[in-house]
Amino acid sequence: MLKRSFAVVLWLAIMLSLFGCGGKEQTISDGYNYLTDAQIVNTFDIGKVNMAKSPQGYYIYVDGKMYFVDGTSLEATPLCSKPNCLHSDDNCSAVVKGIYDIAYSDGYIYYISSTGPEKEFMGSYLVKHSADGSTRENVYYIEKDILDFIIHRGYFYFSSREFEVDESTGLPDIDNYDTYIYRLALDGSSKEEEEIYFAQEVEKYGQISGLMAFGDNLYFDLHGTKRGSKEDILKCMRLNLTTFEVNEMVTPSGFMLARPRLFGESLVFTSGENENGKYFYYKTDFNGENPEKFFETFEGESIICDGKY
């Protein structure tokens, strides 16, 4: 147990260097709030880290268990409220198998699990876990294929795909499918998934990934084969969550911008622009507008920021 606790705290110390809301609280004039907004991991070279922040500390998922880590002492304890629990089987609320990433919002931890009580082969559950570990409930059963997701301002956003049916066999064509973004209200009031984006220009090998939200805008990577042609598409898109207007994120000279991260009161993007081995990063305002060249790196360099440096 001592070795496990040490490993958890060591892992946490590493992740804190990447977490945008670690250390001092970030205050953004346009209203970033880590208690309700999509939480930020400020690195351009890592995906999901199975970690979320609360006012009291951090929640992490390691080796099939959920832990709470005190924000002051960094002491890690399994997220279970049962006395004398050994934290060794499914009767323990800290034991959670088969999940991908966790998110904190307004006093609860959320995650996707395929291990609900009915144990269906297809589909997933959006699970709501109380901050003290005392309760765990399935908010929604989602039949759709979930590619990526975030929690932001009271909604669960996820990308999905729907396969076309091969007329000759009656079976799904695994190479041809439509790609969407849906959302569900976290309070459980949604009767069905709300479609907020359809990737009309992509059909073959289409995928939406890298979901991230800042303020009223959702950012994501769109890639696949252009509908009606063999041209490959790779774009970063911005979807306004109020008007549902969609824009492609590009530099003033037309190069792709991607993977936004919070930096002070701005967003920083990687770009497809390079020159003589140098790769350029761009900065925009909090709404993703007015891109300008920010700094440059050489190929192979890894960029990490904490929102200030």
mmCIF file of N, CA and C in Angstrom, residues 165-296:
data_model
loop_
_atom_site.group_PDB
_atom_site.id
_atom_site.type_symbol
_atom_site.label_atom_id
_atom_site.label_comp_id
_atom_site.label_asym_id
_atom_site.label_seq_id
_atom_site.Cartn_x
_atom_site.Cartn_y
_atom_site.Cartn_z
ATOM 1 N N VAL A 165 -24.505 1.559 -44.193
ATOM 2 C CA VAL A 165 -24.797 0.130 -44.343
ATOM 3 C C VAL A 165 -24.474 -0.308 -45.765
ATOM 4 N N ASP A 166 -23.700 -1.378 -45.873
ATOM 5 C CA ASP A 166 -23.378 -1.956 -47.167
ATOM 6 C C ASP A 166 -24.618 -2.655 -47.718
ATOM 7 N N GLU A 167 -25.137 -2.159 -48.842
ATOM 8 C CA GLU A 167 -26.389 -2.690 -49.389
ATOM 9 C C GLU A 167 -26.271 -4.155 -49.806
ATOM 10 N N SER A 168 -25.070 -4.586 -50.181
ATOM 11 C CA SER A 168 -24.904 -5.971 -50.633
ATOM 12 C C SER A 168 -24.895 -6.966 -49.480
ATOM 13 N N THR A 169 -24.446 -6.522 -48.304
ATOM 14 C CA THR A 169 -24.351 -7.445 -47.164
ATOM 15 C C THR A 169 -25.313 -7.110 -46.034
ATOM 16 N N GLY A 170 -25.792 -5.867 -46.023
ATOM 17 C CA GLY A 170 -26.647 -5.443 -44.922
ATOM 18 C C GLY A 170 -25.890 -5.149 -43.645
ATOM 19 N N LEU A 171 -24.551 -5.146 -43.746
ATOM 20 C CA LEU A 171 -23.708 -4.910 -42.573
ATOM 21 C C LEU A 171 -23.092 -3.513 -42.624
ATOM 22 N N PRO A 172 -22.674 -2.989 -41.473
ATOM 23 C CA PRO A 172 -22.028 -1.671 -41.466
ATOM 24 C C PRO A 172 -20.737 -1.680 -42.272
ATOM 25 N N ASP A 173 -20.524 -0.621 -43.041
ATOM 26 C CA ASP A 173 -19.290 -0.441 -43.793
ATOM 27 C C ASP A 173 -18.304 0.301 -42.890
ATOM 28 N N ILE A 174 -17.287 -0.402 -42.416
ATOM 29 C CA ILE A 174 -16.385 0.165 -41.402
ATOM 30 C C ILE A 174 -15.502 1.278 -41.957
ATOM 31 N N ASP A 175 -15.478 1.465 -43.271
ATOM 32 C CA ASP A 175 -14.670 2.527 -43.864
ATOM 33 C C ASP A 175 -15.463 3.790 -44.146
ATOM 34 N N ASN A 176 -16.783 3.680 -44.190
ATOM 35 C CA ASN A 176 -17.616 4.819 -44.557
ATOM 36 C C ASN A 176 -18.602 5.133 -43.436
ATOM 37 N N TYR A 177 -18.492 6.340 -42.911
ATOM 38 C CA TYR A 177 -19.390 6.714 -41.827
ATOM 39 C C TYR A 177 -19.460 8.236 -41.720
ATOM 40 N N ASP A 178 -20.554 8.698 -41.161
ATOM 41 C CA ASP A 178 -20.747 10.113 -40.887
ATOM 42 C C ASP A 178 -20.295 10.420 -39.462
ATOM 43 N N THR A 179 -19.807 11.634 -39.266
ATOM 44 C CA THR A 179 -19.209 12.024 -37.989
ATOM 45 C C THR A 179 -19.945 13.223 -37.413
ATOM 46 N N TYR A 180 -20.213 13.164 -36.112
ATOM 47 C CA TYR A 180 -21.054 14.161 -35.459
ATOM 48 C C TYR A 180 -20.465 14.593 -34.114
ATOM 49 N N ILE A 181 -21.022 15.713 -33.587
ATOM 50 C CA ILE A 181 -20.841 16.091 -32.191
ATOM 51 C C ILE A 181 -22.224 16.232 -31.571
ATOM 52 N N TYR A 182 -22.390 15.622 -30.400
ATOM 53 C CA TYR A 182 -23.651 15.671 -29.667
ATOM 54 C C TYR A 182 -23.401 16.248 -28.275
ATOM 55 N N ARG A 183 -24.503 16.603 -27.597
ATOM 56 C CA ARG A 183 -24.391 16.992 -26.203
ATOM 57 C C ARG A 183 -25.605 16.518 -25.406
ATOM 58 N N LEU A 184 -25.381 16.367 -24.092
ATOM 59 C CA LEU A 184 -26.414 15.994 -23.138
ATOM 60 C C LEU A 184 -26.279 16.861 -21.899
ATOM 61 N N ALA A 185 -27.395 17.270 -21.311
ATOM 62 C CA ALA A 185 -27.359 18.073 -20.093
ATOM 63 C C ALA A 185 -26.947 17.210 -18.909
ATOM 64 N N LEU A 186 -26.042 17.714 -18.083
ATOM 65 C CA LEU A 186 -25.549 16.941 -16.947
ATOM 66 C C LEU A 186 -26.612 16.696 -15.887
ATOM 67 N N ASP A 187 -27.669 17.510 -15.860
ATOM 68 C CA ASP A 187 -28.701 17.331 -14.841
ATOM 69 C C ASP A 187 -29.656 16.187 -15.170
ATOM 70 N N GLY A 188 -29.399 15.485 -16.288
ATOM 71 C CA GLY A 188 -30.220 14.327 -16.642
ATOM 72 C C GLY A 188 -31.509 14.668 -17.351
ATOM 73 N N SER A 189 -31.708 15.941 -17.725
ATOM 74 C CA SER A 189 -32.974 16.372 -18.305
ATOM 75 C C SER A 189 -33.100 16.102 -19.806
ATOM 76 N N SER A 190 -31.997 15.766 -20.473
ATOM 77 C CA SER A 190 -32.048 15.528 -21.924
ATOM 78 C C SER A 190 -32.779 14.223 -22.224
ATOM 79 N N LYS A 191 -33.737 14.278 -23.122
ATOM 80 C CA LYS A 191 -34.466 13.072 -23.506
ATOM 81 C C LYS A 191 -33.703 12.259 -24.539
ATOM 82 N N GLU A 192 -32.848 12.936 -25.301
ATOM 83 C CA GLU A 192 -31.997 12.270 -26.275
ATOM 84 C C GLU A 192 -30.798 13.168 -26.569
ATOM 85 N N GLU A 193 -29.796 12.601 -27.240
ATOM 86 C CA GLU A 193 -28.620 13.377 -27.589
ATOM 87 C C GLU A 193 -28.992 14.499 -28.563
ATOM 88 N N GLU A 194 -28.504 15.700 -28.312
ATOM 89 C CA GLU A 194 -28.736 16.835 -29.201
ATOM 90 C C GLU A 194 -27.578 16.938 -30.187
ATOM 91 N N GLU A 195 -27.875 16.825 -31.464
ATOM 92 C CA GLU A 195 -26.844 16.978 -32.488
ATOM 93 C C GLU A 195 -26.532 18.456 -32.668
ATOM 94 N N ILE A 196 -25.245 18.824 -32.486
ATOM 95 C CA ILE A 196 -24.873 20.231 -32.641
ATOM 96 C C ILE A 196 -23.895 20.443 -33.796
ATOM 97 N N TYR A 197 -23.379 19.354 -34.370
ATOM 98 C CA TYR A 197 -22.467 19.501 -35.508
ATOM 99 C C TYR A 197 -22.452 18.213 -36.313
ATOM 100 N N PHE A 198 -22.517 18.360 -37.645
ATOM 101 C CA PHE A 198 -22.382 17.251 -38.575
ATOM 102 C C PHE A 198 -21.270 17.584 -39.556
ATOM 103 N N ALA A 199 -20.272 16.715 -39.678
ATOM 104 C CA ALA A 199 -19.136 16.944 -40.573
ATOM 105 C C ALA A 199 -19.547 16.619 -42.005
ATOM 106 N N GLN A 200 -20.209 17.564 -42.635
ATOM 107 C CA GLN A 200 -20.770 17.374 -43.963
ATOM 108 C C GLN A 200 -19.694 17.095 -45.002
ATOM 109 N N GLU A 201 -18.504 17.689 -44.845
ATOM 110 C CA GLU A 201 -17.491 17.579 -45.890
ATOM 111 C C GLU A 201 -16.677 16.287 -45.821
ATOM 112 N N VAL A 202 -16.872 15.463 -44.805
ATOM 113 C CA VAL A 202 -16.081 14.246 -44.628
ATOM 114 C C VAL A 202 -16.984 13.024 -44.657
ATOM 115 N N GLU A 203 -16.517 11.960 -45.325
ATOM 116 C CA GLU A 203 -17.295 10.728 -45.274
ATOM 117 C C GLU A 203 -16.441 9.509 -44.943
ATOM 118 N N LYS A 204 -15.312 9.315 -45.599
ATOM 119 C CA LYS A 204 -14.521 8.106 -45.395
ATOM 120 C C LYS A 204 -13.430 8.352 -44.366
ATOM 121 N N TYR A 205 -13.326 7.423 -43.404
ATOM 122 C CA TYR A 205 -12.331 7.514 -42.322
ATOM 123 C C TYR A 205 -12.480 8.803 -41.515
ATOM 124 N N GLY A 206 -13.673 9.364 -41.468
ATOM 125 C CA GLY A 206 -13.890 10.610 -40.749
ATOM 126 C C GLY A 206 -13.737 10.438 -39.246
ATOM 127 N N GLN A 207 -13.166 11.445 -38.611
ATOM 128 C CA GLN A 207 -13.009 11.398 -37.164
ATOM 129 C C GLN A 207 -12.931 12.809 -36.598
ATOM 130 N N ILE A 208 -13.560 12.993 -35.446
ATOM 131 C CA ILE A 208 -13.480 14.238 -34.691
ATOM 132 C C ILE A 208 -12.799 13.923 -33.369
ATOM 133 N N SER A 209 -11.719 14.635 -33.075
ATOM 134 C CA SER A 209 -10.956 14.355 -31.863
ATOM 135 C C SER A 209 -10.431 15.659 -31.277
ATOM 136 N N GLY A 210 -9.752 15.549 -30.131
ATOM 137 C CA GLY A 210 -9.141 16.719 -29.515
ATOM 138 C C GLY A 210 -10.136 17.747 -29.028
ATOM 139 N N LEU A 211 -11.303 17.318 -28.543
ATOM 140 C CA LEU A 211 -12.299 18.272 -28.075
ATOM 141 C C LEU A 211 -11.752 19.120 -26.928
ATOM 142 N N MET A 212 -11.967 20.426 -27.016
ATOM 143 C CA MET A 212 -11.610 21.351 -25.940
ATOM 144 C C MET A 212 -12.504 22.563 -26.053
ATOM 145 N N ALA A 213 -12.869 23.150 -24.914
ATOM 146 C CA ALA A 213 -13.766 24.302 -24.928
ATOM 147 C C ALA A 213 -13.205 25.427 -24.078
ATOM 148 N N PHE A 214 -13.375 26.650 -24.568
ATOM 149 C CA PHE A 214 -13.036 27.858 -23.838
ATOM 150 C C PHE A 214 -14.183 28.832 -24.022
ATOM 151 N N GLY A 215 -14.765 29.291 -22.928
ATOM 152 C CA GLY A 215 -15.881 30.211 -23.034
ATOM 153 C C GLY A 215 -17.027 29.599 -23.823
ATOM 154 N N ASP A 216 -17.488 30.307 -24.848
ATOM 155 C CA ASP A 216 -18.617 29.842 -25.650
ATOM 156 C C ASP A 216 -18.189 29.086 -26.898
ATOM 157 N N ASN A 217 -16.925 28.668 -26.989
ATOM 158 C CA ASN A 217 -16.431 28.019 -28.193
ATOM 159 C C ASN A 217 -15.890 26.623 -27.907
ATOM 160 N N LEU A 218 -16.252 25.690 -28.780
ATOM 161 C CA LEU A 218 -15.752 24.323 -28.742
ATOM 162 C C LEU A 218 -14.777 24.144 -29.900
ATOM 163 N N TYR A 219 -13.571 23.638 -29.599
ATOM 164 C CA TYR A 219 -12.551 23.410 -30.615
ATOM 165 C C TYR A 219 -12.360 21.912 -30.809
ATOM 166 N N PHE A 220 -12.063 21.506 -32.052
ATOM 167 C CA PHE A 220 -11.842 20.081 -32.313
ATOM 168 C C PHE A 220 -11.087 19.905 -33.615
ATOM 169 N N ASP A 221 -10.428 18.757 -33.745
ATOM 170 C CA ASP A 221 -9.743 18.384 -34.980
ATOM 171 C C ASP A 221 -10.682 17.548 -35.831
ATOM 172 N N LEU A 222 -10.750 17.865 -37.100
ATOM 173 C CA LEU A 222 -11.560 17.123 -38.067
ATOM 174 C C LEU A 222 -10.639 16.531 -39.116
ATOM 175 N N HIS A 223 -10.689 15.213 -39.275
ATOM 176 C CA HIS A 223 -9.881 14.618 -40.333
ATOM 177 C C HIS A 223 -10.609 13.437 -40.953
ATOM 178 N N GLY A 224 -10.234 13.141 -42.205
ATOM 179 C CA GLY A 224 -10.864 12.081 -42.970
ATOM 180 C C GLY A 224 -10.746 12.371 -44.451
ATOM 181 N N THR A 225 -11.518 11.670 -45.257
ATOM 182 C CA THR A 225 -11.514 11.841 -46.706
ATOM 183 C C THR A 225 -12.685 12.711 -47.119
ATOM 184 N N LYS A 226 -12.407 13.701 -47.934
ATOM 185 C CA LYS A 226 -13.435 14.643 -48.365
ATOM 186 C C LYS A 226 -14.545 13.915 -49.118
ATOM 187 N N ARG A 227 -15.762 14.275 -48.799
ATOM 188 C CA ARG A 227 -16.926 13.639 -49.404
ATOM 189 C C ARG A 227 -16.912 13.811 -50.923
ATOM 190 N N GLY A 228 -17.043 12.695 -51.633
ATOM 191 C CA GLY A 228 -17.087 12.720 -53.086
ATOM 192 C C GLY A 228 -15.741 12.792 -53.764
ATOM 193 N N SER A 229 -14.632 12.650 -52.988
ATOM 194 C CA SER A 229 -13.302 12.702 -53.592
ATOM 195 C C SER A 229 -12.358 11.820 -52.778
ATOM 196 N N LYS A 230 -11.092 11.830 -53.167
ATOM 197 C CA LYS A 230 -10.070 11.079 -52.436
ATOM 198 C C LYS A 230 -9.138 12.006 -51.645
ATOM 199 N N GLU A 231 -9.498 13.265 -51.558
ATOM 200 C CA GLU A 231 -8.660 14.248 -50.870
ATOM 201 C C GLU A 231 -8.760 14.082 -49.353
ATOM 202 N N ASP A 232 -7.610 14.036 -48.694
ATOM 203 C CA ASP A 232 -7.578 13.950 -47.232
ATOM 204 C C ASP A 232 -7.761 15.334 -46.620
ATOM 205 N N ILE A 233 -8.504 15.382 -45.520
ATOM 206 C CA ILE A 233 -8.775 16.623 -44.814
ATOM 207 C C ILE A 233 -8.196 16.532 -43.407
ATOM 208 N N LEU A 234 -7.538 17.586 -42.964
ATOM 209 C CA LEU A 234 -7.104 17.719 -41.579
ATOM 210 C C LEU A 234 -7.255 19.183 -41.202
ATOM 211 N N LYS A 235 -8.198 19.469 -40.308
ATOM 212 C CA LYS A 235 -8.504 20.846 -39.941
ATOM 213 C C LYS A 235 -8.766 20.947 -38.447
ATOM 214 N N CYS A 236 -8.564 22.153 -37.919
ATOM 215 C CA CYS A 236 -9.023 22.477 -36.573
ATOM 216 C C CYS A 236 -10.218 23.411 -36.718
ATOM 217 N N MET A 237 -11.322 23.064 -36.069
ATOM 218 C CA MET A 237 -12.552 23.814 -36.216
ATOM 219 C C MET A 237 -12.955 24.461 -34.887
ATOM 220 N N ARG A 238 -13.662 25.580 -34.999
ATOM 221 C CA ARG A 238 -14.229 26.254 -33.832
ATOM 222 C C ARG A 238 -15.742 26.318 -34.002
ATOM 223 N N LEU A 239 -16.461 25.771 -33.019
ATOM 224 C CA LEU A 239 -17.916 25.746 -33.043
ATOM 225 C C LEU A 239 -18.429 26.631 -31.911
ATOM 226 N N ASN A 240 -19.144 27.696 -32.247
ATOM 227 C CA ASN A 240 -19.718 28.558 -31.236
ATOM 228 C C ASN A 240 -20.928 27.858 -30.608
ATOM 229 N N LEU A 241 -20.930 27.741 -29.292
ATOM 230 C CA LEU A 241 -21.950 26.959 -28.603
ATOM 231 C C LEU A 241 -23.238 27.737 -28.372
ATOM 232 N N THR A 242 -23.268 28.991 -28.789
ATOM 233 C CA THR A 242 -24.496 29.783 -28.716
ATOM 234 C C THR A 242 -25.165 29.872 -30.073
ATOM 235 N N THR A 243 -24.376 30.215 -31.091
ATOM 236 C CA THR A 243 -24.932 30.365 -32.442
ATOM 237 C C THR A 243 -24.772 29.120 -33.290
ATOM 238 N N PHE A 244 -23.862 28.219 -32.882
ATOM 239 C CA PHE A 244 -23.493 27.004 -33.620
ATOM 240 C C PHE A 244 -22.851 27.306 -34.969
ATOM 241 N N GLU A 245 -22.314 28.519 -35.104
ATOM 242 C CA GLU A 245 -21.527 28.871 -36.281
ATOM 243 C C GLU A 245 -20.188 28.136 -36.222
ATOM 244 N N VAL A 246 -19.707 27.648 -37.375
ATOM 245 C CA VAL A 246 -18.476 26.871 -37.443
ATOM 246 C C VAL A 246 -17.456 27.604 -38.299
ATOM 247 N N ASN A 247 -16.211 27.670 -37.795
ATOM 248 C CA ASN A 247 -15.125 28.298 -38.545
ATOM 249 C C ASN A 247 -13.891 27.420 -38.483
ATOM 250 N N GLU A 248 -13.117 27.436 -39.570
ATOM 251 C CA GLU A 248 -11.833 26.746 -39.585
ATOM 252 C C GLU A 248 -10.781 27.656 -38.968
ATOM 253 N N MET A 249 -9.913 27.084 -38.125
ATOM 254 C CA MET A 249 -8.864 27.853 -37.464
ATOM 255 C C MET A 249 -7.600 27.826 -38.318
ATOM 256 N N VAL A 250 -7.205 29.004 -38.824
ATOM 257 C CA VAL A 250 -6.022 29.101 -39.674
ATOM 258 C C VAL A 250 -5.239 30.359 -39.313
ATOM 259 N N THR A 251 -3.962 30.367 -39.702
ATOM 260 C CA THR A 251 -3.124 31.553 -39.538
ATOM 261 C C THR A 251 -3.508 32.581 -40.609
ATOM 262 N N PRO A 252 -3.038 33.829 -40.480
ATOM 263 C CA PRO A 252 -3.333 34.826 -41.522
ATOM 264 C C PRO A 252 -2.887 34.397 -42.913
ATOM 265 N N SER A 253 -1.852 33.548 -42.983
ATOM 266 C CA SER A 253 -1.370 33.089 -44.286
ATOM 267 C C SER A 253 -1.993 31.757 -44.699
ATOM 268 N N GLY A 254 -2.957 31.253 -43.916
ATOM 269 C CA GLY A 254 -3.717 30.084 -44.330
ATOM 270 C C GLY A 254 -3.251 28.750 -43.788
ATOM 271 N N PHE A 255 -2.250 28.715 -42.900
ATOM 272 C CA PHE A 255 -1.806 27.461 -42.312
ATOM 273 C C PHE A 255 -2.746 27.053 -41.173
ATOM 274 N N MET A 256 -2.837 25.750 -40.968
ATOM 275 C CA MET A 256 -3.732 25.216 -39.950
ATOM 276 C C MET A 256 -3.265 25.579 -38.540
ATOM 277 N N LEU A 257 -4.208 26.002 -37.692
ATOM 278 C CA LEU A 257 -3.983 26.143 -36.257
ATOM 279 C C LEU A 257 -4.633 24.958 -35.558
ATOM 280 N N ALA A 258 -4.057 24.503 -34.444
ATOM 281 C CA ALA A 258 -4.592 23.312 -33.788
ATOM 282 C C ALA A 258 -4.239 23.307 -32.309
ATOM 283 N N ARG A 259 -4.939 22.497 -31.557
ATOM 284 C CA ARG A 259 -4.667 22.175 -30.164
ATOM 285 C C ARG A 259 -4.533 23.406 -29.277
ATOM 286 N N PRO A 260 -5.601 24.173 -29.117
ATOM 287 C CA PRO A 260 -5.531 25.393 -28.302
ATOM 288 C C PRO A 260 -5.272 25.089 -26.830
ATOM 289 N N ARG A 261 -4.473 25.956 -26.196
ATOM 290 C CA ARG A 261 -4.190 25.859 -24.765
ATOM 291 C C ARG A 261 -4.267 27.255 -24.155
ATOM 292 N N LEU A 262 -4.691 27.317 -22.907
ATOM 293 C CA LEU A 262 -4.837 28.593 -22.230
ATOM 294 C C LEU A 262 -3.482 29.138 -21.808
ATOM 295 N N PHE A 263 -3.256 30.430 -22.058
ATOM 296 C CA PHE A 263 -2.020 31.085 -21.643
ATOM 297 C C PHE A 263 -2.367 32.502 -21.230
ATOM 298 N N GLY A 264 -2.387 32.764 -19.917
ATOM 299 C CA GLY A 264 -2.828 34.065 -19.446
ATOM 300 C C GLY A 264 -4.271 34.308 -19.834
ATOM 301 N N GLU A 265 -4.527 35.384 -20.556
ATOM 302 C CA GLU A 265 -5.864 35.676 -21.053
ATOM 303 C C GLU A 265 -5.978 35.403 -22.548
ATOM 304 N N SER A 266 -5.071 34.588 -23.062
ATOM 305 C CA SER A 266 -5.046 34.257 -24.489
ATOM 306 C C SER A 266 -5.095 32.751 -24.677
ATOM 307 N N LEU A 267 -5.248 32.344 -25.935
ATOM 308 C CA LEU A 267 -5.103 30.949 -26.314
ATOM 309 C C LEU A 267 -3.859 30.818 -27.187
ATOM 310 N N VAL A 268 -3.132 29.714 -27.018
ATOM 311 C CA VAL A 268 -1.952 29.440 -27.836
ATOM 312 C C VAL A 268 -2.215 28.187 -28.658
ATOM 313 N N PHE A 269 -1.898 28.243 -29.946
ATOM 314 C CA PHE A 269 -2.135 27.144 -30.880
ATOM 315 C C PHE A 269 -0.812 26.688 -31.508
ATOM 316 N N THR A 270 -0.712 25.388 -31.756
ATOM 317 C CA THR A 270 0.323 24.926 -32.671
ATOM 318 C C THR A 270 -0.123 25.308 -34.084
ATOM 319 N N SER A 271 0.801 25.277 -35.031
ATOM 320 C CA SER A 271 0.424 25.608 -36.405
ATOM 321 C C SER A 271 1.151 24.700 -37.387
ATOM 322 N N GLY A 272 0.619 24.657 -38.596
ATOM 323 C CA GLY A 272 1.260 23.888 -39.654
ATOM 324 C C GLY A 272 2.334 24.668 -40.372
ATOM 325 N N GLU A 273 2.632 25.865 -39.886
ATOM 326 C CA GLU A 273 3.622 26.722 -40.527
ATOM 327 C C GLU A 273 5.024 26.391 -40.019
ATOM 328 N N ASN A 274 5.947 26.161 -40.918
ATOM 329 C CA ASN A 274 7.335 25.903 -40.527
ATOM 330 C C ASN A 274 8.266 26.454 -41.601
ATOM 331 N N GLU A 275 9.500 26.712 -41.185
ATOM 332 C CA GLU A 275 10.482 27.306 -42.089
ATOM 333 C C GLU A 275 11.892 26.968 -41.602
ATOM 334 N N ASN A 276 12.650 26.292 -42.443
ATOM 335 C CA ASN A 276 14.039 25.936 -42.109
ATOM 336 C C ASN A 276 14.143 25.192 -40.773
ATOM 337 N N GLY A 277 13.236 24.246 -40.556
ATOM 338 C CA GLY A 277 13.270 23.455 -39.333
ATOM 339 C C GLY A 277 12.620 24.102 -38.141
ATOM 340 N N LYS A 278 12.136 25.322 -38.286
ATOM 341 C CA LYS A 278 11.473 26.016 -37.192
ATOM 342 C C LYS A 278 9.959 25.857 -37.329
ATOM 343 N N TYR A 279 9.287 25.630 -36.189
ATOM 344 C CA TYR A 279 7.838 25.487 -36.156
ATOM 345 C C TYR A 279 7.252 26.638 -35.337
ATOM 346 N N PHE A 280 6.151 27.213 -35.829
ATOM 347 C CA PHE A 280 5.631 28.441 -35.248
ATOM 348 C C PHE A 280 4.350 28.195 -34.452
ATOM 349 N N TYR A 281 4.259 28.856 -33.305
ATOM 350 C CA TYR A 281 3.070 28.842 -32.472
ATOM 351 C C TYR A 281 2.397 30.210 -32.574
ATOM 352 N N TYR A 282 1.061 30.190 -32.507
ATOM 353 C CA TYR A 282 0.295 31.420 -32.638
ATOM 354 C C TYR A 282 -0.536 31.678 -31.389
ATOM 355 N N LYS A 283 -0.785 32.944 -31.126
ATOM 356 C CA LYS A 283 -1.597 33.365 -29.999
ATOM 357 C C LYS A 283 -2.841 34.081 -30.516
ATOM 358 N N THR A 284 -3.983 33.813 -29.872
ATOM 359 C CA THR A 284 -5.225 34.512 -30.196
ATOM 360 C C THR A 284 -5.807 35.094 -28.903
ATOM 361 N N ASP A 285 -6.884 35.854 -29.025
ATOM 362 C CA ASP A 285 -7.591 36.274 -27.824
ATOM 363 C C ASP A 285 -8.374 35.083 -27.266
ATOM 364 N N PHE A 286 -9.087 35.296 -26.160
ATOM 365 C CA PHE A 286 -9.780 34.196 -25.483
ATOM 366 C C PHE A 286 -10.859 33.581 -26.365
ATOM 367 N N ASN A 287 -11.361 34.316 -27.343
ATOM 368 C CA ASN A 287 -12.415 33.818 -28.229
ATOM 369 C C ASN A 287 -11.868 33.177 -29.504
ATOM 370 N N GLY A 288 -10.527 33.023 -29.580
ATOM 371 C CA GLY A 288 -9.935 32.402 -30.755
ATOM 372 C C GLY A 288 -9.819 33.328 -31.948
ATOM 373 N N GLU A 289 -9.920 34.622 -31.711
ATOM 374 C CA GLU A 289 -9.850 35.609 -32.794
ATOM 375 C C GLU A 289 -8.476 36.293 -32.809
ATOM 376 N N ASN A 290 -8.173 36.928 -33.939
ATOM 377 C CA ASN A 290 -6.968 37.763 -34.103
ATOM 378 C C ASN A 290 -5.666 36.986 -33.874
ATOM 379 N N PRO A 291 -5.412 35.947 -34.650
ATOM 380 C CA PRO A 291 -4.173 35.181 -34.470
ATOM 381 C C PRO A 291 -2.935 35.973 -34.852
ATOM 382 N N GLU A 292 -1.878 35.832 -34.041
ATOM 383 C CA GLU A 292 -0.601 36.461 -34.342
ATOM 384 C C GLU A 292 0.520 35.520 -33.927
ATOM 385 N N LYS A 293 1.623 35.579 -34.650
ATOM 386 C CA LYS A 293 2.752 34.695 -34.367
ATOM 387 C C LYS A 293 3.283 34.985 -32.966
ATOM 388 N N PHE A 294 3.520 33.918 -32.191
ATOM 389 C CA PHE A 294 3.870 34.068 -30.779
ATOM 390 C C PHE A 294 5.318 33.677 -30.496
ATOM 391 N N PHE A 295 5.714 32.457 -30.866
ATOM 392 C CA PHE A 295 7.105 32.035 -30.717
ATOM 393 C C PHE A 295 7.365 30.858 -31.641
ATOM 394 N N GLU A 296 8.613 30.412 -31.696
ATOM 395 C CA GLU A 296 9.003 29.331 -32.593
ATOM 396 C C GLU A 296 9.823 28.289 -31.842
#
